[in-house]
PDB file of C-alpha atoms in Angstrom:
ATOM      1  CA  UNK M  24     162.398  60.302 146.460  1.00 70.00           C
ATOM      2  CA  UNK M  25     163.620  58.402 143.776  1.00 70.00           C
ATOM      3  CA  UNK M  26     160.589  56.207 143.395  1.00 71.00           C
ATOM      4  CA  UNK M  27     158.535  58.812 144.253  1.00 70.00           C
ATOM      5  CA  UNK M  28     159.505  61.171 141.049  1.00 70.00           C
ATOM      6  CA  UNK M  29     159.018  57.343 138.650  1.00 67.00           C
ATOM      7  CA  UNK M  30     156.257  57.006 140.190  1.00 66.00           C
ATOM      8  CA  UNK M  31     154.439  59.906 139.084  1.00 66.00           C
ATOM      9  CA  UNK M  32     155.551  60.054 135.505  1.00 67.00           C
ATOM     10  CA  UNK M  33     154.938  56.564 135.481  1.00 70.00           C
ATOM     11  CA  UNK M  34     158.797  55.974 134.389  1.00 69.00           C
ATOM     12  CA  UNK M  35     158.603  52.427 133.715  1.00 69.00           C
ATOM     13  CA  UNK M  36     155.351  52.070 132.039  1.00 70.00           C
ATOM     14  CA  UNK M  37     157.007  53.982 129.282  1.00 74.00           C
ATOM     15  CA  UNK M  38     159.989  51.988 129.278  1.00 73.00           C
ATOM     16  CA  UNK M  39     157.267  49.022 129.566  1.00 72.00           C
ATOM     17  CA  UNK M  40     155.569  49.875 127.121  1.00 71.00           C
ATOM     18  CA  UNK M  41     158.254  50.313 124.631  1.00 72.00           C
ATOM     19  CA  UNK M  42     159.673  47.003 124.907  1.00 74.00           C
ATOM     20  CA  UNK M  43     155.522  45.602 124.353  1.00 68.00           C
ATOM     21  CA  UNK M  44     156.239  48.320 121.608  1.00 71.00           C
ATOM     22  CA  UNK M  45     159.501  46.564 119.298  1.00 73.00           C
ATOM     23  CA  UNK M  46     158.546  43.564 120.584  1.00 72.00           C
ATOM     24  CA  UNK M  47     154.848  43.683 118.290  1.00 67.00           C
ATOM     25  CA  UNK M  48     156.952  45.608 116.014  1.00 68.00           C
ATOM     26  CA  UNK M  49     159.815  42.066 115.633  1.00 69.00           C
ATOM     27  CA  UNK M  50     157.081  39.361 116.168  1.00 65.00           C
ATOM     28  CA  UNK M  51     154.520  41.557 113.230  1.00 61.00           C
ATOM     29  CA  UNK M  52     157.456  41.737 110.818  1.00 62.00           C
ATOM     30  CA  UNK M  53     158.498  37.353 111.385  1.00 63.00           C
ATOM     31  CA  UNK M  54     153.655  37.386 110.705  1.00 58.00           C
ATOM     32  CA  UNK M  55     153.706  34.908 114.099  1.00 56.00           C
ATOM     33  CA  UNK M  56     150.714  34.711 115.493  1.00 59.00           C
ATOM     34  CA  UNK M  57     150.824  36.299 119.133  1.00 58.00           C
ATOM     35  CA  UNK M  58     148.417  34.644 121.588  1.00 69.00           C
ATOM     36  CA  UNK M  59     146.045  36.982 123.337  1.00 71.00           C
ATOM     37  CA  UNK M  60     145.581  36.553 127.101  1.00 70.00           C
ATOM     38  CA  UNK M  61     142.276  36.883 129.190  1.00 75.00           C
ATOM     39  CA  UNK M  62     142.079  38.359 132.306  1.00 72.00           C
ATOM     40  CA  UNK M  63     142.146  35.012 134.298  1.00 75.00           C
ATOM     41  CA  UNK M  64     145.560  33.989 132.819  1.00 74.00           C
ATOM     42  CA  UNK M  65     146.381  37.687 133.606  1.00 75.00           C
ATOM     43  CA  UNK M  66     145.778  36.669 137.151  1.00 75.00           C
ATOM     44  CA  UNK M  67     147.058  33.154 137.227  1.00 76.00           C
ATOM     45  CA  UNK M  68     150.425  34.489 136.299  1.00 74.00           C
ATOM     46  CA  UNK M  69     150.181  37.669 138.614  1.00 73.00           C
ATOM     47  CA  UNK M  70     149.681  33.792 140.794  1.00 76.00           C
ATOM     48  CA  UNK M  71     146.912  35.391 142.880  1.00 75.00           C
ATOM     49  CA  UNK M  72     144.613  31.763 143.311  1.00 72.00           C
ATOM     50  CA  UNK M  73     140.883  31.402 144.965  1.00 71.00           C
ATOM     51  CA  UNK M  74     138.280  33.142 144.612  1.00 71.00           C
ATOM     52  CA  UNK M  75     138.366  35.662 148.330  1.00 72.00           C
ATOM     53  CA  UNK M  76     142.902  36.803 147.252  1.00 76.00           C
ATOM     54  CA  UNK M  77     140.852  37.519 143.316  1.00 78.00           C
ATOM     55  CA  UNK M  78     138.302  40.153 145.082  1.00 78.00           C
ATOM     56  CA  UNK M  79     140.789  41.220 147.728  1.00 81.00           C
ATOM     57  CA  UNK M  80     144.248  41.388 144.984  1.00 81.00           C
ATOM     58  CA  UNK M  81     141.069  43.289 142.473  1.00 80.00           C
ATOM     59  CA  UNK M  82     140.151  45.547 145.436  1.00 84.00           C
ATOM     60  CA  UNK M  83     143.620  46.586 146.311  1.00 85.00           C
ATOM     61  CA  UNK M  84     144.757  47.551 142.715  1.00 84.00           C
ATOM     62  CA  UNK M  85     141.611  49.223 141.787  1.00 86.00           C
ATOM     63  CA  UNK M  86     142.139  51.503 145.140  1.00 87.00           C
ATOM     64  CA  UNK M  87     145.603  51.956 144.347  1.00 87.00           C
ATOM     65  CA  UNK M  88     145.001  53.087 140.637  1.00 86.00           C
ATOM     66  CA  UNK M  89     142.165  55.443 141.827  1.00 87.00           C
ATOM     67  CA  UNK M  90     144.623  57.146 144.244  1.00 88.00           C
ATOM     68  CA  UNK M  91     147.233  57.681 141.073  1.00 88.00           C
ATOM     69  CA  UNK M  92     144.581  58.662 138.844  1.00 90.00           C
ATOM     70  CA  UNK M  93     142.904  61.904 141.424  1.00 90.00           C
ATOM     71  CA  UNK M  94     146.907  62.275 142.578  1.00 90.00           C
ATOM     72  CA  UNK M  95     147.664  62.968 137.829  1.00 90.00           C
ATOM     73  CA  UNK M  96     144.199  65.082 137.881  1.00 91.00           C
ATOM     74  CA  UNK M  97     144.856  67.791 140.673  1.00 92.00           C
ATOM     75  CA  UNK M  98     148.568  67.454 139.047  1.00 90.00           C
ATOM     76  CA  UNK M  99     147.072  68.624 135.753  1.00 90.00           C
ATOM     77  CA  UNK M 100     144.090  71.436 137.386  1.00 92.00           C
ATOM     78  CA  UNK M 101     147.410  72.852 138.689  1.00 91.00           C
ATOM     79  CA  UNK M 102     148.955  73.351 136.600  1.00 87.00           C
ATOM     80  CA  UNK M 103     146.702  75.018 135.109  1.00 87.00           C
ATOM     81  CA  UNK M 104     145.194  76.290 136.757  1.00 88.00           C
ATOM     82  CA  UNK M 105     149.514  78.101 137.141  1.00 86.00           C
ATOM     83  CA  UNK M 106     149.246  79.165 133.747  1.00 84.00           C
ATOM     84  CA  UNK M 107     146.470  80.993 134.084  1.00 84.00           C
ATOM     85  CA  UNK M 108     147.374  83.147 136.711  1.00 83.00           C
ATOM     86  CA  UNK M 109     150.795  82.939 135.038  1.00 81.00           C
ATOM     87  CA  UNK M 110     149.068  84.268 131.575  1.00 78.00           C
ATOM     88  CA  UNK M 111     146.211  86.653 133.777  1.00 78.00           C
ATOM     89  CA  UNK M 112     148.743  88.247 136.889  1.00 79.00           C
ATOM     90  CA  UNK M 113     152.077  87.763 135.678  1.00 77.00           C
ATOM     91  CA  UNK M 114     152.295  88.252 132.247  1.00 74.00           C
ATOM     92  CA  UNK M 115     153.113  85.043 131.044  1.00 71.00           C
ATOM     93  CA  UNK M 116     155.532  84.738 127.260  1.00 74.00           C
ATOM     94  CA  UNK M 117     154.104  82.097 125.296  1.00 74.00           C
ATOM     95  CA  UNK M 118     157.138  80.540 125.312  1.00 75.00           C
ATOM     96  CA  UNK M 119     156.636  80.021 128.639  1.00 76.00           C
ATOM     97  CA  UNK M 120     153.059  79.131 128.942  1.00 76.00           C
ATOM     98  CA  UNK M 121     154.838  76.300 126.093  1.00 80.00           C
ATOM     99  CA  UNK M 122     157.126  74.613 128.512  1.00 82.00           C
ATOM    100  CA  UNK M 123     153.896  73.414 130.616  1.00 82.00           C
ATOM    101  CA  UNK M 124     153.027  71.263 127.644  1.00 85.00           C
ATOM    102  CA  UNK M 125     154.971  68.615 127.292  1.00 86.00           C
ATOM    103  CA  UNK M 126     153.992  67.857 131.745  1.00 85.00           C
ATOM    104  CA  UNK M 127     150.253  68.260 131.184  1.00 87.00           C
ATOM    105  CA  UNK M 128     150.564  65.823 128.207  1.00 87.00           C
ATOM    106  CA  UNK M 129     152.134  63.547 130.455  1.00 87.00           C
ATOM    107  CA  UNK M 130     150.101  64.098 133.653  1.00 86.00           C
ATOM    108  CA  UNK M 131     147.141  63.517 130.899  1.00 87.00           C
ATOM    109  CA  UNK M 132     148.252  60.873 129.077  1.00 87.00           C
ATOM    110  CA  UNK M 133     149.033  59.048 132.346  1.00 86.00           C
ATOM    111  CA  UNK M 134     146.372  59.754 133.324  1.00 87.00           C
ATOM    112  CA  UNK M 135     143.381  58.211 130.815  1.00 84.00           C
ATOM    113  CA  UNK M 136     146.127  55.173 130.903  1.00 84.00           C
ATOM    114  CA  UNK M 137     144.026  54.256 134.772  1.00 86.00           C
ATOM    115  CA  UNK M 138     141.451  55.719 134.911  1.00 85.00           C
ATOM    116  CA  UNK M 139     141.240  52.952 131.748  1.00 83.00           C
ATOM    117  CA  UNK M 140     143.205  50.056 133.880  1.00 82.00           C
ATOM    118  CA  UNK M 141     140.274  50.313 136.486  1.00 82.00           C
ATOM    119  CA  UNK M 142     138.075  50.226 133.454  1.00 82.00           C
ATOM    120  CA  UNK M 143     139.445  47.428 132.628  1.00 80.00           C
ATOM    121  CA  UNK M 144     139.293  46.330 136.263  1.00 80.00           C
ATOM    122  CA  UNK M 145     135.495  46.865 136.482  1.00 81.00           C
ATOM    123  CA  UNK M 146     134.926  45.137 133.696  1.00 78.00           C
ATOM    124  CA  UNK M 147     136.892  41.542 134.018  1.00 73.00           C
ATOM    125  CA  UNK M 148     138.198  42.250 130.818  1.00 73.00           C
ATOM    126  CA  UNK M 149     141.940  43.154 129.728  1.00 73.00           C
ATOM    127  CA  UNK M 150     142.651  45.095 127.074  1.00 69.00           C
ATOM    128  CA  UNK M 151     143.038  42.609 124.032  1.00 62.00           C
ATOM    129  CA  UNK M 152     139.667  40.932 124.916  1.00 60.00           C
ATOM    130  CA  UNK M 153     138.178  44.678 124.735  1.00 62.00           C
ATOM    131  CA  UNK M 154     139.564  44.596 121.349  1.00 59.00           C
ATOM    132  CA  UNK M 155     143.091  47.029 121.524  1.00 54.00           C
ATOM    133  CA  UNK M 156     140.625  49.886 121.255  1.00 60.00           C
ATOM    134  CA  UNK M 157     139.628  52.598 123.451  1.00 68.00           C
ATOM    135  CA  UNK M 158     136.098  52.694 121.718  1.00 72.00           C
ATOM    136  CA  UNK M 159     133.579  51.451 124.274  1.00 73.00           C
ATOM    137  CA  UNK M 160     135.594  53.501 127.057  1.00 72.00           C
ATOM    138  CA  UNK M 161     135.647  56.461 125.574  1.00 73.00           C
ATOM    139  CA  UNK M 162     132.456  55.729 125.074  1.00 71.00           C
ATOM    140  CA  UNK M 163     131.309  55.729 128.352  1.00 73.00           C
ATOM    141  CA  UNK M 164     131.924  58.905 130.504  1.00 70.00           C
ATOM    142  CA  UNK M 165     130.732  57.651 133.137  1.00 73.00           C
ATOM    143  CA  UNK M 166     133.436  55.405 133.690  1.00 72.00           C
ATOM    144  CA  UNK M 167     136.837  58.303 133.415  1.00 76.00           C
ATOM    145  CA  UNK M 168     136.544  58.580 136.639  1.00 78.00           C
ATOM    146  CA  UNK M 169     137.019  55.872 138.699  1.00 77.00           C
ATOM    147  CA  UNK M 170     134.269  55.985 142.203  1.00 73.00           C
ATOM    148  CA  UNK M 171     134.140  52.530 143.523  1.00 72.00           C
ATOM    149  CA  UNK M 172     134.584  48.596 142.433  1.00 68.00           C
ATOM    150  CA  UNK M 173     131.694  47.197 141.885  1.00 68.00           C
TER     151      UNK M 173
END
């Protein structure tokens, strides 16, 4: 159960992001140039070699990320529907509605994160290669909901 909750809230990703942010701030103060890791280097770091292995690995990773994305979207939709139900039929207070905002925010951010990772797998580029921006991803609404890897 603990593993499920950790996976659902993406606590390991949050801790990893905080560590990377701390490391990035430390590197920014020392003015060291950080090397950009390419997609091929990331795959070799993960120990995936050979065209067949890479294709299988990326397909399985894409499917698992897509599944987690839709799980977050389902949770997000469920919370919104429950909020509407409480507001319409149970006359919930504003304080009660405000309690759901952090959960909505967490599920929305995680859904966007997993969708962006699926996009990275589809175009086979890391975030640093894309430029570290979500500009291309945001301007392509067809990529927001991952369907299948091409």
